[in-house]
PDB file of C-alpha atoms in Angstrom:
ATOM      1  CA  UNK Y 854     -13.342 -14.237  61.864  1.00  0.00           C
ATOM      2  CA  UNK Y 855      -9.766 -15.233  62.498  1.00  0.00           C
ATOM      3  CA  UNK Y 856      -7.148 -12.518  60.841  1.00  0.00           C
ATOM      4  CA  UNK Y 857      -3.254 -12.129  60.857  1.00  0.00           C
ATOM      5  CA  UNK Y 858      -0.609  -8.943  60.267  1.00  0.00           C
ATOM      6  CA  UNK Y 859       0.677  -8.688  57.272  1.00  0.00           C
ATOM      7  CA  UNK Y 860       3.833  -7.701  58.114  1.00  0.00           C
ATOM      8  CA  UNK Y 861       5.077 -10.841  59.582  1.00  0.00           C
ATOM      9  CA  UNK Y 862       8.503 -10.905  57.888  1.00  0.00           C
ATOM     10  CA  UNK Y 863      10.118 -12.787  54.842  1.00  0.00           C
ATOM     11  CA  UNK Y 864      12.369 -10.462  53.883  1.00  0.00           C
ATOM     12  CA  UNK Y 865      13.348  -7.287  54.804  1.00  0.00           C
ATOM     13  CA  UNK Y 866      12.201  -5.153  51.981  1.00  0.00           C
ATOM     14  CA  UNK Y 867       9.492  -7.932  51.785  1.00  0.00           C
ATOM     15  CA  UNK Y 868      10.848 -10.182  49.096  1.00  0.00           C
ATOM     16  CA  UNK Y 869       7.025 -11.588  48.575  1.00  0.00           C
ATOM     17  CA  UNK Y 870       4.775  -9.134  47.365  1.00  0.00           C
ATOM     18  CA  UNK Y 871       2.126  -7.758  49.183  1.00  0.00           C
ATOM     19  CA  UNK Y 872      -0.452  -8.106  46.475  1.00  0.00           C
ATOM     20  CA  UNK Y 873       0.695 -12.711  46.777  1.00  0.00           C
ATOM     21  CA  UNK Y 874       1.239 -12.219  50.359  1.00  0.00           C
ATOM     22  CA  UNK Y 875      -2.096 -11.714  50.603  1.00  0.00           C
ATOM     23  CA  UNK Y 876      -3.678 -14.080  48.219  1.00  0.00           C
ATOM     24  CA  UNK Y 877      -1.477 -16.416  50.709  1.00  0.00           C
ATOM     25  CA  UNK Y 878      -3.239 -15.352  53.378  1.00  0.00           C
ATOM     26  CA  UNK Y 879      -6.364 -16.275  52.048  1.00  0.00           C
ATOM     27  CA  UNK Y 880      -5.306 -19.536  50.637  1.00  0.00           C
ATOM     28  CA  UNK Y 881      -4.089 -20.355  54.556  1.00  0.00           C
ATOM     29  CA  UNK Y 882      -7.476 -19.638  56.055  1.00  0.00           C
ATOM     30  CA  UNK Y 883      -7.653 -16.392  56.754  1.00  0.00           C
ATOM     31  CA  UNK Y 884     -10.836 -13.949  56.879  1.00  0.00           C
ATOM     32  CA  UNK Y 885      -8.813 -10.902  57.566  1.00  0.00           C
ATOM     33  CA  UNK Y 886      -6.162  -8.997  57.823  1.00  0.00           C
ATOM     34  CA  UNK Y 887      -4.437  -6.166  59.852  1.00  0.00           C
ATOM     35  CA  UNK Y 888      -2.594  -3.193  58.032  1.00  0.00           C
ATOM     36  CA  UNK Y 889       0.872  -1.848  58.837  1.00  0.00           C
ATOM     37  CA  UNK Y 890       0.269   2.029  57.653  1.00  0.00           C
ATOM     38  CA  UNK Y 891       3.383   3.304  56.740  1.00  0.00           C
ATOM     39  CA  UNK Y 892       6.653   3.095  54.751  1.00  0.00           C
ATOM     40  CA  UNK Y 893       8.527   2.034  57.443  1.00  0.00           C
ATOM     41  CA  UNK Y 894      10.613  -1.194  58.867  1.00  0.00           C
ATOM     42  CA  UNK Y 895      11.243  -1.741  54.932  1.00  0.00           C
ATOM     43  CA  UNK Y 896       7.969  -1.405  53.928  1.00  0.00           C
ATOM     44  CA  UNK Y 897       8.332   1.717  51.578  1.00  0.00           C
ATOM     45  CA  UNK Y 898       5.955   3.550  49.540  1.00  0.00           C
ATOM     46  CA  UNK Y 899       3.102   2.612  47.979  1.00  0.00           C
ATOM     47  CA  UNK Y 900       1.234   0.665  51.113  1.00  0.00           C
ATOM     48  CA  UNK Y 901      -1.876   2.533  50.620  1.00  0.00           C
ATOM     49  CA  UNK Y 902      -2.651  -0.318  47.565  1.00  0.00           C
ATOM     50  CA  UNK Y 903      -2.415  -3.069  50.165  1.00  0.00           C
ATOM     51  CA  UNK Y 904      -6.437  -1.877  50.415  1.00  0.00           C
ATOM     52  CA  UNK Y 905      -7.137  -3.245  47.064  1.00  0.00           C
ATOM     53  CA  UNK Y 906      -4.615  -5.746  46.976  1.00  0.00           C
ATOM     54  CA  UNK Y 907      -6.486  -7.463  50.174  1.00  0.00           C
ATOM     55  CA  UNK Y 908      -9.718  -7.313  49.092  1.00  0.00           C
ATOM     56  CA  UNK Y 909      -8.823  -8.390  45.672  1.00  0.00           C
ATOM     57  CA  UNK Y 910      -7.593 -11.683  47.516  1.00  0.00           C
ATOM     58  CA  UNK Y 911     -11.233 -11.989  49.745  1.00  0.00           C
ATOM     59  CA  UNK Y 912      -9.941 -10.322  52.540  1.00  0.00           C
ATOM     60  CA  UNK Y 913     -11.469  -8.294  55.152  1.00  0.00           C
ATOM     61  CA  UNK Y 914      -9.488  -5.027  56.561  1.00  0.00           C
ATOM     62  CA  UNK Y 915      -9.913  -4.812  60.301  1.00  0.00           C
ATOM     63  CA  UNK Y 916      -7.702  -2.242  61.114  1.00  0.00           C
ATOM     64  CA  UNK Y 917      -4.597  -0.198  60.548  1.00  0.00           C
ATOM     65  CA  UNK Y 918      -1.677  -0.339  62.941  1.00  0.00           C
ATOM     66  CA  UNK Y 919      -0.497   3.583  62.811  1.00  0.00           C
ATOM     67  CA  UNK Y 920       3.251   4.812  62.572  1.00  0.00           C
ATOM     68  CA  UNK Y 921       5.157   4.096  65.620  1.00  0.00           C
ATOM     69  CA  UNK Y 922       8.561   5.487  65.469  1.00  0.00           C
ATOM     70  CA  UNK Y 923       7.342   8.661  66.834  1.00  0.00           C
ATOM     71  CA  UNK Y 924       4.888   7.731  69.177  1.00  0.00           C
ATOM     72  CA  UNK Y 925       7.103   9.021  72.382  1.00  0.00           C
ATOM     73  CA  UNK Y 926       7.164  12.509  70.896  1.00  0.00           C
ATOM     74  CA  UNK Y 927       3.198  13.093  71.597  1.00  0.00           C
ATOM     75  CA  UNK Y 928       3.203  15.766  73.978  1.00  0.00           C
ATOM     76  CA  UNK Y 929       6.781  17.346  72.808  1.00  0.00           C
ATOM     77  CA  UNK Y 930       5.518  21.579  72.317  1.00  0.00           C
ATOM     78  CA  UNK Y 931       7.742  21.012  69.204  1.00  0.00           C
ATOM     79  CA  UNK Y 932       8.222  19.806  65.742  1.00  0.00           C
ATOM     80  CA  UNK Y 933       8.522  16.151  67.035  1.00  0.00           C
ATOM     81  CA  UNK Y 934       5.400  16.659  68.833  1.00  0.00           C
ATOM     82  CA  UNK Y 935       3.357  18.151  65.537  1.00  0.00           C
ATOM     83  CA  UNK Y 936       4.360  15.272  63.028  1.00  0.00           C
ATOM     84  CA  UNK Y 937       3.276  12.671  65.056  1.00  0.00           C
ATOM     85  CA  UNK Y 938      -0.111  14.317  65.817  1.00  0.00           C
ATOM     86  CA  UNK Y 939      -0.543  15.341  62.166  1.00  0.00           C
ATOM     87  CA  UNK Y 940       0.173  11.268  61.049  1.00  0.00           C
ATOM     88  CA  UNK Y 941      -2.224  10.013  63.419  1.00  0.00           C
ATOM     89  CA  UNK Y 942      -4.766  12.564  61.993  1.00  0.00           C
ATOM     90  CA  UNK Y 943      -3.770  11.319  58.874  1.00  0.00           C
ATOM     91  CA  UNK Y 944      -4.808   7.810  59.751  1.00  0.00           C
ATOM     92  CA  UNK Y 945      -8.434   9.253  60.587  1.00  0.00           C
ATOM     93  CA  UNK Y 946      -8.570  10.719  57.538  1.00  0.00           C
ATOM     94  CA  UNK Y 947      -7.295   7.302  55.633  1.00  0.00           C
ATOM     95  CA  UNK Y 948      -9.420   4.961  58.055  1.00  0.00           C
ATOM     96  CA  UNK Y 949     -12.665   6.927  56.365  1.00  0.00           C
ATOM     97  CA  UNK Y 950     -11.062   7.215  52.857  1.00  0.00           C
ATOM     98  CA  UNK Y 951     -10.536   3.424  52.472  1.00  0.00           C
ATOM     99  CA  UNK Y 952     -13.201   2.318  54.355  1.00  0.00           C
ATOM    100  CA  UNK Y 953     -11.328   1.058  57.271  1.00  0.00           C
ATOM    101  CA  UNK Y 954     -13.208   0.984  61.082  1.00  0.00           C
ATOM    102  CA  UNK Y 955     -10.454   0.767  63.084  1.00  0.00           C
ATOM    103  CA  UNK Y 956      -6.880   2.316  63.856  1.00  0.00           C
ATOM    104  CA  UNK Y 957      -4.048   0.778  66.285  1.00  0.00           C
ATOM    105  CA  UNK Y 958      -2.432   3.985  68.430  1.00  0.00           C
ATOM    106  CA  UNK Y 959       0.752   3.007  70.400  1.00  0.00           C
ATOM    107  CA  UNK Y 960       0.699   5.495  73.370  1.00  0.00           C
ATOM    108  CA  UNK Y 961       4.189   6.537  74.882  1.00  0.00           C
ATOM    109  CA  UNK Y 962       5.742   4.132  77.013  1.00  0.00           C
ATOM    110  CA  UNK Y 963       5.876   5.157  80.508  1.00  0.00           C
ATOM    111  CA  UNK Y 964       8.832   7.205  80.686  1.00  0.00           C
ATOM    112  CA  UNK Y 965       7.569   9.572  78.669  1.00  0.00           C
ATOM    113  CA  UNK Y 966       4.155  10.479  80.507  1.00  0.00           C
ATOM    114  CA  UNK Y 967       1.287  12.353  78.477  1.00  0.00           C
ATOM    115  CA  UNK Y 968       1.027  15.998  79.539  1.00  0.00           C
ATOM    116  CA  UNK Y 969      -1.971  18.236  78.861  1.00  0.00           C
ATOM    117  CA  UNK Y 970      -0.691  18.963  75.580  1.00  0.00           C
ATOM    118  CA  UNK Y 971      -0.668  15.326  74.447  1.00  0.00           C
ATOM    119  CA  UNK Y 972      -3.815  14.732  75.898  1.00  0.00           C
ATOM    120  CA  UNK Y 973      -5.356  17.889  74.069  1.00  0.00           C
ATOM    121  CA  UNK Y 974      -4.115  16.510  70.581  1.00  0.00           C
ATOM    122  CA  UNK Y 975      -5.589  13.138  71.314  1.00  0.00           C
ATOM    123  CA  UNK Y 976      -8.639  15.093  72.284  1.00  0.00           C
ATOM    124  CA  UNK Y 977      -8.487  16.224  69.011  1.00  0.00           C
ATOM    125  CA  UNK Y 978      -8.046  13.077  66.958  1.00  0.00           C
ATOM    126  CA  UNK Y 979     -10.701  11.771  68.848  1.00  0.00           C
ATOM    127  CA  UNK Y 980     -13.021  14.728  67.854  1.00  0.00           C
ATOM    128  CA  UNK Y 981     -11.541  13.528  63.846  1.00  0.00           C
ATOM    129  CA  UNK Y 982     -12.662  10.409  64.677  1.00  0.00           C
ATOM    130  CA  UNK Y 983     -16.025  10.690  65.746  1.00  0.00           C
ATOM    131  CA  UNK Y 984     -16.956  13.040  62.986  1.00  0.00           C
ATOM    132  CA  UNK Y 985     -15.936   9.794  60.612  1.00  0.00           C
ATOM    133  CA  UNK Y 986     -17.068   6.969  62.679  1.00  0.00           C
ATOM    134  CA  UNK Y 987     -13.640   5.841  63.525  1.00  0.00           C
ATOM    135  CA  UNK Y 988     -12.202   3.720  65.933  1.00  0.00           C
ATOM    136  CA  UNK Y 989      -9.330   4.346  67.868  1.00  0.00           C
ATOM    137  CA  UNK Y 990      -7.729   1.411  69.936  1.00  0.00           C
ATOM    138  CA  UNK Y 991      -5.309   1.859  72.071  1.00  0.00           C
ATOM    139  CA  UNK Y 992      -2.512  -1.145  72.676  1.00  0.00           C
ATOM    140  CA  UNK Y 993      -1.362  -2.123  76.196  1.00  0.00           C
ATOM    141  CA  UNK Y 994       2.850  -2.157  76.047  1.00  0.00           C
ATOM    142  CA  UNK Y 995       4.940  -0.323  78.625  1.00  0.00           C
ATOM    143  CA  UNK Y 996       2.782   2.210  78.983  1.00  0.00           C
ATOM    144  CA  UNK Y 997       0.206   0.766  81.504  1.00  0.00           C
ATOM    145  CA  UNK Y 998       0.053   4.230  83.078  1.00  0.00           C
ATOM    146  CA  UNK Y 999      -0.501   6.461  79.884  1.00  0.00           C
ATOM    147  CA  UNK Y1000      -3.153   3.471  78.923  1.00  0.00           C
ATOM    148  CA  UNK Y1001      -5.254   4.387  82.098  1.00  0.00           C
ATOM    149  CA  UNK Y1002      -4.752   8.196  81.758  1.00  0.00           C
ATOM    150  CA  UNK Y1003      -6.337   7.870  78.148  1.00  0.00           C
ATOM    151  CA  UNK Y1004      -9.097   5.174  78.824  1.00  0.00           C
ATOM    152  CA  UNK Y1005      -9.912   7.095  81.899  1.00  0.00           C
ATOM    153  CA  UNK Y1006     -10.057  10.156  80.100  1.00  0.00           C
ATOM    154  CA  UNK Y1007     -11.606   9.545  76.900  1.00  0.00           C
ATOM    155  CA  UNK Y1008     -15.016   7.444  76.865  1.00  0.00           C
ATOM    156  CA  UNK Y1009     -16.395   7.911  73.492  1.00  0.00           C
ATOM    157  CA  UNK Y1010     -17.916   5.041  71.871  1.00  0.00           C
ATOM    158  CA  UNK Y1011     -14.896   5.777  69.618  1.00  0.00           C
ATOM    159  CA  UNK Y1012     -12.051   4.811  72.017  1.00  0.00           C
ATOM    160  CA  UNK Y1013     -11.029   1.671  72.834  1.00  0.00           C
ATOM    161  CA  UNK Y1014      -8.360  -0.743  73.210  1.00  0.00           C
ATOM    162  CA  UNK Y1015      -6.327  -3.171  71.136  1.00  0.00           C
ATOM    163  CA  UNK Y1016      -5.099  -6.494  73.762  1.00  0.00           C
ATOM    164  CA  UNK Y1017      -1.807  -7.088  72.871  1.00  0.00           C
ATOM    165  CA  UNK Y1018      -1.100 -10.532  74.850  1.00  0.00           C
ATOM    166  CA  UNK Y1019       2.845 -10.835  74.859  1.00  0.00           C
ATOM    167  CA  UNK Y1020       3.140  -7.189  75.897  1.00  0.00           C
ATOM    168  CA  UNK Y1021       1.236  -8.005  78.865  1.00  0.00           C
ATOM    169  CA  UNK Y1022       2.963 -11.110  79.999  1.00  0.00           C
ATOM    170  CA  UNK Y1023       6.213  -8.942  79.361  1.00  0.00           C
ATOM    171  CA  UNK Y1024       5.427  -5.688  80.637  1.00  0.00           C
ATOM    172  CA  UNK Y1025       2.543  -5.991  82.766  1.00  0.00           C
ATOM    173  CA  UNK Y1026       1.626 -10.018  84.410  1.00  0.00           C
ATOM    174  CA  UNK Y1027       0.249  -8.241  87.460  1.00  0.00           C
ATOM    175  CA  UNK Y1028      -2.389  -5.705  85.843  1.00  0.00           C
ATOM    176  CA  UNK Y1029      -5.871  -7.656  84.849  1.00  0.00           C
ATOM    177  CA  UNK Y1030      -5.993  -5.849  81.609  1.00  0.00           C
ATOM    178  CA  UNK Y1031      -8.452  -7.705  80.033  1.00  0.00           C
ATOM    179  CA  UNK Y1032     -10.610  -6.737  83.604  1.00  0.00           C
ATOM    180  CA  UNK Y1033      -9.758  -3.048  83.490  1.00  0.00           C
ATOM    181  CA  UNK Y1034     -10.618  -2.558  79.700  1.00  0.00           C
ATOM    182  CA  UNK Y1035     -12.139  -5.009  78.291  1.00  0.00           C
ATOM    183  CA  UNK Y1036     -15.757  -4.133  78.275  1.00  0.00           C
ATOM    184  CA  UNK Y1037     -13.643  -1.364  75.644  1.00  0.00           C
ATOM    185  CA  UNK Y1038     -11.719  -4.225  73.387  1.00  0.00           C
ATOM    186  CA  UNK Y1039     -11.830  -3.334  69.744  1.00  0.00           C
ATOM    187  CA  UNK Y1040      -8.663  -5.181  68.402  1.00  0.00           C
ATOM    188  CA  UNK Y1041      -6.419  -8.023  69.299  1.00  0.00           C
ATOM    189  CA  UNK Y1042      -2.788  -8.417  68.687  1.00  0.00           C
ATOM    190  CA  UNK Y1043      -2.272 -12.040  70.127  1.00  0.00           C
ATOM    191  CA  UNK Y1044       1.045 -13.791  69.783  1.00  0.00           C
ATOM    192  CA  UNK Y1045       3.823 -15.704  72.261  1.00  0.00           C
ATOM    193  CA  UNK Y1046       6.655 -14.633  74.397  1.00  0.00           C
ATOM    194  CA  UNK Y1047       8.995 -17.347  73.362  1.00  0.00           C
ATOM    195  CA  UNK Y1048      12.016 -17.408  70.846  1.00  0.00           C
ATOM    196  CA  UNK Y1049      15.216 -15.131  70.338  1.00  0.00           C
ATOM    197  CA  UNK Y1050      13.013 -11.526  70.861  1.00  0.00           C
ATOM    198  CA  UNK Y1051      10.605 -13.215  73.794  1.00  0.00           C
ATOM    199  CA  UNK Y1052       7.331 -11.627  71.421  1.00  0.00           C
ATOM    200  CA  UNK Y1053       5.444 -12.151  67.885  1.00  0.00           C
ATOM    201  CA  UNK Y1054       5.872 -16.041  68.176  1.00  0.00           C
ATOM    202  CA  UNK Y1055       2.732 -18.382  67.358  1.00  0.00           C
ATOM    203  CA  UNK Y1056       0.497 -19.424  70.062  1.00  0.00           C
ATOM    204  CA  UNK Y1057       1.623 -22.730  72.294  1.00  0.00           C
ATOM    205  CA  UNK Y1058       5.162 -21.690  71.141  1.00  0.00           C
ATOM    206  CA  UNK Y1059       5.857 -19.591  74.444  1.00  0.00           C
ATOM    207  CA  UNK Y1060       4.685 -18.912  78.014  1.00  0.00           C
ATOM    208  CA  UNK Y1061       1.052 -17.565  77.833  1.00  0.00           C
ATOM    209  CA  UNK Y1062      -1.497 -19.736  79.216  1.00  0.00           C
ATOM    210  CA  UNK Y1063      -3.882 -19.402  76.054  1.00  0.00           C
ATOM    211  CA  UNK Y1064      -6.837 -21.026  77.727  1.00  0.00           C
ATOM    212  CA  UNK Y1065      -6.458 -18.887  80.674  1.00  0.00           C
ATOM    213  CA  UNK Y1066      -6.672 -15.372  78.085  1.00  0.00           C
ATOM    214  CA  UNK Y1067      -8.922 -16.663  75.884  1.00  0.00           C
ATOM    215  CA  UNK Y1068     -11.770 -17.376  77.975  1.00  0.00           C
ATOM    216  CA  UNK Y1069     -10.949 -13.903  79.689  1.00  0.00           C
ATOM    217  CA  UNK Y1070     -11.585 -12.338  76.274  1.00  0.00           C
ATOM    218  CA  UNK Y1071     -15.213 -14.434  76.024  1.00  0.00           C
ATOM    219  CA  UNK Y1072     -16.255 -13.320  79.090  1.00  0.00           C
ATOM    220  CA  UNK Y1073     -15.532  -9.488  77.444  1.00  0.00           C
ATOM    221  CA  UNK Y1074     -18.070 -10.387  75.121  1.00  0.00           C
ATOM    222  CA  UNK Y1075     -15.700  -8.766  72.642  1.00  0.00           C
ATOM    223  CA  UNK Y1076     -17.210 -10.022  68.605  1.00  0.00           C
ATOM    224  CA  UNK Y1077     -14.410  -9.112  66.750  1.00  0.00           C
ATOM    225  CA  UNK Y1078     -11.772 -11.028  64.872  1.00  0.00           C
ATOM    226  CA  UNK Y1079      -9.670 -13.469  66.930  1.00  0.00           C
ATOM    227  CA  UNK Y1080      -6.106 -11.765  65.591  1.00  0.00           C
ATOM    228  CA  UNK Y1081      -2.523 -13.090  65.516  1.00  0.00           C
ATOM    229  CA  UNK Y1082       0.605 -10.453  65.309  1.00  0.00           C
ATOM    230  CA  UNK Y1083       3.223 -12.999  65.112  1.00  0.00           C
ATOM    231  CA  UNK Y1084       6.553 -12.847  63.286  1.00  0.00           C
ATOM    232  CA  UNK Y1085       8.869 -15.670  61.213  1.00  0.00           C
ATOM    233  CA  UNK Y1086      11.920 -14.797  63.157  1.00  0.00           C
ATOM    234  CA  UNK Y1087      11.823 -18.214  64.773  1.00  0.00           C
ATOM    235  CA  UNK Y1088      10.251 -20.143  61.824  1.00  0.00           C
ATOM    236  CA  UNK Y1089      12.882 -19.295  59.170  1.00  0.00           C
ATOM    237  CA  UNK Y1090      13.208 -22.693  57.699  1.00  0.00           C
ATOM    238  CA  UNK Y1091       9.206 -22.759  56.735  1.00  0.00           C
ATOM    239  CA  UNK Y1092       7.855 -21.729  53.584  1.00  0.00           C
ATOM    240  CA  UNK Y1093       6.004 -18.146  53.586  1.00  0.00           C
ATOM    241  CA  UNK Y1094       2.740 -21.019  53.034  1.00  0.00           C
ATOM    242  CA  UNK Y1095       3.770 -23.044  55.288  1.00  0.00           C
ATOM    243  CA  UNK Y1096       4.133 -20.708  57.994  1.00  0.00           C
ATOM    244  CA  UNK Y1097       0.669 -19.088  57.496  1.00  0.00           C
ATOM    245  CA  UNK Y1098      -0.870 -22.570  57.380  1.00  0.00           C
ATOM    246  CA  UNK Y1099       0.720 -23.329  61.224  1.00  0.00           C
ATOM    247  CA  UNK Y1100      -0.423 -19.503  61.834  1.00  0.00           C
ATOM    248  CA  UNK Y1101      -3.506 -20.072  60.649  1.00  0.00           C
ATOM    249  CA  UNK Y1102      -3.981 -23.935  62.725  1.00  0.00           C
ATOM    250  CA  UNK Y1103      -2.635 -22.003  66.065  1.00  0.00           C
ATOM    251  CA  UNK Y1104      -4.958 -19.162  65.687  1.00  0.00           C
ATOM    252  CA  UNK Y1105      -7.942 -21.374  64.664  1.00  0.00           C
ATOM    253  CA  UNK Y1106      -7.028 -23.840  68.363  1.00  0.00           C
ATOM    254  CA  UNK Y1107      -7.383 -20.458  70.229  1.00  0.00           C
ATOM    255  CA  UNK Y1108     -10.555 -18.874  68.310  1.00  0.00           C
ATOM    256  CA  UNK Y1109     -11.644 -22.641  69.523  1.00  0.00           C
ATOM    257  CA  UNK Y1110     -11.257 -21.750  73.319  1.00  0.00           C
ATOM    258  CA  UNK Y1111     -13.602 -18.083  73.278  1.00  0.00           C
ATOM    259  CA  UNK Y1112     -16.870 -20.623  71.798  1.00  0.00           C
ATOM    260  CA  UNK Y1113     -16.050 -23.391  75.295  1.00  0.00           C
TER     261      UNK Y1113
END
């Protein structure tokens, strides 16, 4: 299956609705999607229809990317601390409601390291989880420590990780991550460092050596979705159709490279 975000821009308050965005999608290629889950960066209320709305259009839901304005705040013993533990719950509980297998969890970057209290709420969630046959992936950014303090700690079937492939080249060339955690890969977020905010541009447009990452992910033996998380920021003067159709020719060239 090859699969996009849907939250890859065209106005801020997204000036194409979700329910054509998606029949867009489809029309470009696409097998399935990736859910932003929550109001946020302009989304607003009402996301939870995106469900029907993409499987109206022939779409398959991979996962959910959870809330991440408040991811630092995990282990805060405060109010901070509860809300974002309650919304990840919350995604558990959604994930099993709607069907859904999968959720995206950013961890804290690295400057804000996960204490015993953070680590006992995601001990919880993962409990959640289990009991609905949930996955949880967890996404590489800069938070390469807190990534190997969960994975290391954590090894239910349940837990895994989500390869994000610009936050690596940005945050972390050095660490194999595909090596360390990749007999664990549940999602990908793939898209190029190029362009005015060096992330989310399409594949070949930036500095990753796709050849080079894609055959790492073969050798995973990962079966899931080959996934793009790219953005329009750089593409402004395409068509919302025209830039899925490039999204969709880019992401189809690297799907290509896992079957060499």
């Amino acid at each position: 299956m090859i699969g996009i975000y849907d939250c890859f821009g065209y106005g801020l308050g997204y000036d194409v609705s979700f329910e054509e965005r998606y029949r867009l999608i489809k029309n470009a290629g696409f097998d399935c999607v990736m859910l932003w889950w929550s109001d946020k960066f302009g989304r607003g209320i009402g996301y939870q229809k995106d469900v029907q709305f993409a499987r109206n259009a022939g779409l398959y839901i991979e996962n959910i990317h959870t809330p991440v304005h408040e991811q630092n705040f995990l282990s805060l013993d405060n109010l901070d601390g509860q809300s974002v533990f309650q919304n990840y719950l919350q995604c558990v509980n959604d994930c099993f409601k709607f069907s859904i297998p999968t959720m995206v969890i950013h961890l804290p970057n690295d400057k804000h390291p996960i204490n015993n209290l953070g680590l006992k709420r995601l001990g919880i969630i993962i409990k959640e989880a289990e009991k609905y046959d949930v996955q949880i992936a967890f996404e590489n950014l800069s938070n390469i420590q807190n990534l190997a303090l969960v994975l290391g700690s954590f090894h239910s079937k349940n837990v895994g990780y989500c390869y994000d492939s610009c936050h690596h080249i940005n945050y972390a060339p050095n660490d194999d991550l595909l090596k360390l955690y990749g007999n664990r890969l549940m999602a990908l977020h793939l898209h190029d460092n190029g362009g005015k905010h060096n992330q989310h541009q399409l594949p070949f447009d930036g500095n990753i050596d796709w050849l080079a990452v894609m055959r790492k992910i073969s050798l995973t033996g990962y079966k899931g979705a080959t996934t793009l998380e790219p953005m329009n920021w750089d593409y402004e003067k395409l068509s919302i159709q025209q830039f899925l159709d490039l999204a969709y020719q880019r992401a189809r060239k690297i799907d290509d490279i896992r079957t060499i």
